[in-house]
Amino acid sequence: CEDVIVASGLSVAITAVTLGYLENCGCKVSQSGGLARRSSLLKRLRAEPVPLVAVDAGSGLADLDNDLHVDAFAFAEQRTHQEILARMGYSALTPGRTDLGRGLAAFDMLRAGLDLPYVGANLSRRGGTPFLPPSRTVDAGGVRCHVIGVTSSINPFYRASSLEETLDSMKIGDPVAAVRKATASLPSTDFVIV
């Protein structure tokens, strides 16, 4: 899923739901997905004279299996996905259902040592400590952009057996309340992206 929004001399590229596909999905009708295609699009947009803010709305990792087990090959593939994202120069990323579905420790392990600017205003560890910074401020050609990340609640009916252990390690708070809190003390900015 890829959209480009141009507002007031600023382009915003929004990507989401890669589901771990490193290559195109293989569909006969519409060849969707693939990090090479996404990378090419971002490179082309960065070559334009209008500044670009690239954000990802999550669910980039592979969909959940029937259990939390990830074999060595699947782990290497998902780690490669994160390494490629780190090289693509995103301004901010927010984890989604598939990114968090195996728990915070697994998500941390997959992105360990990588420069990935994940934000999540409504994500906390079960004890209440924030899991990620709520937001990030970036400069795009002189335009200050405040990017606030929120994650929607994971549907408890979606393969609940896989999520039972995961949901014990994190809390997904109300996204509206989290955005209100994050914007309450915002410095003067030109553009806010949620």
Tab-separated table of C-alpha atoms in Angstrom:
chain	number	residue	atom	x	y	z
A	1	CYS	CA	0.000	0.000	0.000
A	2	GLU	CA	1.610	3.246	-1.100
A	3	ASP	CA	0.215	6.775	-1.302
A	4	VAL	CA	1.832	10.134	-1.956
A	5	ILE	CA	0.312	13.334	-0.621
A	6	VAL	CA	1.612	16.753	-1.743
A	7	ALA	CA	0.752	19.608	0.605
A	8	SER	CA	2.165	23.110	0.621
A	9	GLY	CA	5.485	22.322	-1.000
A	10	LEU	CA	5.928	19.060	0.872
A	11	SER	CA	5.443	15.483	-0.313
A	12	VAL	CA	4.464	12.787	2.159
A	13	ALA	CA	4.889	9.167	1.092
A	14	ILE	CA	2.880	6.734	3.188
A	15	THR	CA	3.618	3.031	2.947
A	16	ALA	CA	2.156	0.114	4.902
A	17	VAL	CA	1.300	-3.587	4.957
A	18	THR	CA	4.269	-5.189	3.245
A	19	LEU	CA	3.651	-8.374	5.259
A	20	GLY	CA	7.291	-9.351	4.935
A	21	TYR	CA	7.370	-9.495	1.139
A	22	LEU	CA	10.861	-8.748	-0.059
A	23	GLU	CA	9.764	-9.319	-3.671
A	24	ASN	CA	6.493	-8.589	-5.454
A	25	CYS	CA	3.610	-10.690	-4.155
A	26	GLY	CA	3.261	-12.803	-7.320
A	27	CYS	CA	-0.383	-11.944	-8.009
A	28	LYS	CA	-1.409	-12.325	-11.658
A	29	VAL	CA	-3.543	-9.190	-11.817
A	30	SER	CA	-1.674	-6.534	-9.847
A	31	GLN	CA	1.941	-7.120	-8.845
A	32	SER	CA	1.782	-5.482	-5.422
A	33	GLY	CA	4.452	-5.108	-2.795
A	34	GLY	CA	8.134	-5.688	-2.800
A	35	LEU	CA	10.798	-3.562	-1.184
A	36	ALA	CA	12.661	-2.947	-4.446
A	37	ARG	CA	9.577	-1.282	-5.915
A	38	ARG	CA	9.075	0.770	-2.763
A	39	SER	CA	12.735	1.795	-2.672
A	40	SER	CA	12.607	2.879	-6.322
A	41	LEU	CA	9.509	4.976	-5.684
A	42	LEU	CA	11.100	6.725	-2.695
A	43	LYS	CA	14.302	7.354	-4.663
A	44	ARG	CA	12.301	8.878	-7.534
A	45	LEU	CA	10.312	11.085	-5.114
A	46	ARG	CA	13.510	12.267	-3.401
A	47	ALA	CA	14.862	13.362	-6.796
A	48	GLU	CA	11.913	15.781	-7.161
A	49	PRO	CA	12.422	19.411	-6.087
A	50	VAL	CA	9.689	19.099	-3.414
A	51	PRO	CA	10.979	17.819	-0.023
A	52	LEU	CA	9.813	14.328	0.979
A	53	VAL	CA	8.750	12.890	4.314
A	54	ALA	CA	8.476	9.100	4.099
A	55	VAL	CA	6.466	7.329	6.801
A	56	ASP	CA	5.393	3.725	7.204
A	57	ALA	CA	2.168	2.783	8.992
A	58	GLY	CA	3.214	-0.743	9.934
A	59	SER	CA	2.556	-4.421	9.355
A	60	GLY	CA	5.778	-4.752	7.416
A	61	LEU	CA	6.765	-8.097	8.899
A	62	ALA	CA	5.346	-11.458	7.869
A	63	ASP	CA	1.863	-12.369	9.027
A	64	LEU	CA	1.457	-14.533	12.112
A	65	ASP	CA	1.666	-18.297	11.853
A	66	ASN	CA	-0.440	-20.581	14.000
A	67	ASP	CA	2.126	-20.192	16.769
A	68	LEU	CA	4.873	-17.814	17.825
A	69	HIS	CA	7.709	-20.019	16.534
A	70	VAL	CA	9.927	-18.459	13.880
A	71	ASP	CA	12.488	-20.736	12.250
A	72	ALA	CA	15.992	-19.502	11.411
A	73	PHE	CA	15.147	-18.853	7.744
A	74	ALA	CA	11.998	-16.857	8.575
A	75	PHE	CA	13.922	-14.851	11.176
A	76	ALA	CA	16.700	-14.080	8.658
A	77	GLU	CA	14.136	-13.014	6.061
A	78	GLN	CA	12.333	-10.701	8.497
A	79	ARG	CA	15.647	-9.300	9.754
A	80	THR	CA	16.612	-8.603	6.109
A	81	HIS	CA	13.315	-6.746	5.704
A	82	GLN	CA	14.229	-4.496	8.639
A	83	GLU	CA	17.775	-3.961	7.320
A	84	ILE	CA	16.412	-2.855	3.942
A	85	LEU	CA	13.946	-0.482	5.629
A	86	ALA	CA	16.848	1.039	7.581
A	87	ARG	CA	18.596	1.879	4.284
A	88	MET	CA	15.492	3.430	2.727
A	89	GLY	CA	15.675	6.596	4.838
A	90	TYR	CA	12.225	6.663	6.412
A	91	SER	CA	11.435	9.716	8.529
A	92	ALA	CA	9.316	7.594	10.884
A	93	LEU	CA	7.768	4.148	11.125
A	94	THR	CA	4.955	2.873	13.333
A	95	PRO	CA	4.676	-0.839	14.116
A	96	GLY	CA	1.458	-2.592	13.178
A	97	ARG	CA	-0.260	-5.873	14.024
A	98	THR	CA	2.192	-8.163	12.246
A	99	ASP	CA	5.227	-6.282	13.593
A	100	LEU	CA	4.098	-6.689	17.207
A	101	GLY	CA	2.331	-10.040	16.884
A	102	ARG	CA	5.206	-12.086	18.266
A	103	GLY	CA	5.799	-9.757	21.188
A	104	LEU	CA	7.989	-6.841	22.061
A	105	ALA	CA	11.113	-8.940	22.660
A	106	ALA	CA	10.902	-10.469	19.161
A	107	PHE	CA	10.293	-7.047	17.597
A	108	ASP	CA	13.270	-5.624	19.501
A	109	MET	CA	15.452	-8.529	18.348
A	110	LEU	CA	14.518	-8.038	14.688
A	111	ARG	CA	15.462	-4.354	14.719
A	112	ALA	CA	18.419	-4.508	17.126
A	113	GLY	CA	21.342	-2.319	16.073
A	114	LEU	CA	19.461	-0.768	13.143
A	115	ASP	CA	18.707	2.923	12.707
A	116	LEU	CA	14.939	2.605	12.392
A	117	PRO	CA	12.974	5.617	13.685
A	118	TYR	CA	9.956	3.747	15.091
A	119	VAL	CA	7.405	5.823	17.014
A	120	GLY	CA	4.385	4.686	19.019
A	121	ALA	CA	2.512	7.141	21.238
A	122	ASN	CA	0.041	4.538	22.498
A	123	LEU	CA	2.389	1.570	22.977
A	124	SER	CA	3.694	0.676	26.396
A	125	ARG	CA	5.119	-2.295	28.169
A	126	ARG	CA	2.628	-4.028	30.436
A	127	GLY	CA	4.195	-2.223	33.437
A	128	GLY	CA	3.336	1.149	31.884
A	129	THR	CA	6.738	2.288	30.605
A	130	PRO	CA	6.668	3.580	27.014
A	131	PHE	CA	7.874	1.060	24.444
A	132	LEU	CA	8.822	3.636	21.781
A	133	PRO	CA	9.121	7.407	21.612
A	134	PRO	CA	5.649	8.849	20.970
A	135	SER	CA	6.780	11.054	18.104
A	136	ARG	CA	9.650	12.493	16.156
A	137	THR	CA	10.311	15.879	14.622
A	138	VAL	CA	12.002	16.007	11.216
A	139	ASP	CA	13.008	18.836	8.929
A	140	ALA	CA	12.049	18.460	5.262
A	141	GLY	CA	13.493	21.294	3.235
A	142	GLY	CA	12.862	23.828	5.992
A	143	VAL	CA	9.402	22.494	6.865
A	144	ARG	CA	9.221	21.136	10.428
A	145	CYS	CA	7.184	17.945	10.521
A	146	HIS	CA	6.057	16.332	13.743
A	147	VAL	CA	5.294	12.634	13.149
A	148	ILE	CA	3.164	10.935	15.803
A	149	GLY	CA	2.860	7.160	15.677
A	150	VAL	CA	-0.215	5.291	16.867
A	151	THR	CA	-1.070	1.637	16.503
A	152	SER	CA	-4.623	0.349	16.376
A	153	SER	CA	-5.614	-2.327	18.831
A	154	ILE	CA	-4.841	-5.866	17.784
A	155	ASN	CA	-8.109	-7.682	17.134
A	156	PRO	CA	-8.399	-10.253	19.962
A	157	PHE	CA	-10.285	-12.612	17.653
A	158	TYR	CA	-7.403	-12.814	15.183
A	159	ARG	CA	-5.587	-16.073	15.965
A	160	ALA	CA	-5.942	-15.481	19.666
A	161	SER	CA	-3.765	-18.483	20.514
A	162	SER	CA	-0.786	-16.790	18.842
A	163	LEU	CA	-1.431	-13.478	20.544
A	164	GLU	CA	-2.116	-14.699	24.061
A	165	GLU	CA	1.527	-14.570	25.165
A	166	THR	CA	2.210	-11.417	23.178
A	167	LEU	CA	-0.579	-9.375	24.715
A	168	ASP	CA	0.831	-10.122	28.166
A	169	SER	CA	3.955	-8.095	27.311
A	170	MET	CA	2.374	-4.900	25.990
A	171	LYS	CA	-0.506	-2.515	26.251
A	172	ILE	CA	-2.012	-0.702	23.283
A	173	GLY	CA	-3.670	2.429	24.607
A	174	ASP	CA	-6.386	4.614	23.137
A	175	PRO	CA	-4.908	6.172	19.962
A	176	VAL	CA	-7.031	9.349	20.194
A	177	ALA	CA	-5.946	10.008	23.797
A	178	ALA	CA	-2.318	9.340	22.833
A	179	VAL	CA	-2.460	11.838	19.946
A	180	ARG	CA	-4.090	14.455	22.182
A	181	LYS	CA	-1.322	13.988	24.746
A	182	ALA	CA	1.421	14.124	22.088
A	183	THR	CA	0.020	17.287	20.498
A	184	ALA	CA	-0.737	19.096	23.777
A	185	SER	CA	2.855	20.229	24.216
A	186	LEU	CA	3.879	20.470	20.594
A	187	PRO	CA	6.200	23.283	19.680
A	188	SER	CA	5.143	25.431	16.766
A	189	THR	CA	5.404	23.174	13.723
A	190	ASP	CA	4.499	23.538	10.102
A	191	PHE	CA	3.030	20.100	9.617
A	192	VAL	CA	1.756	17.236	11.814
A	193	ILE	CA	1.507	13.668	10.521
A	194	VAL	CA	-0.367	11.006	12.517
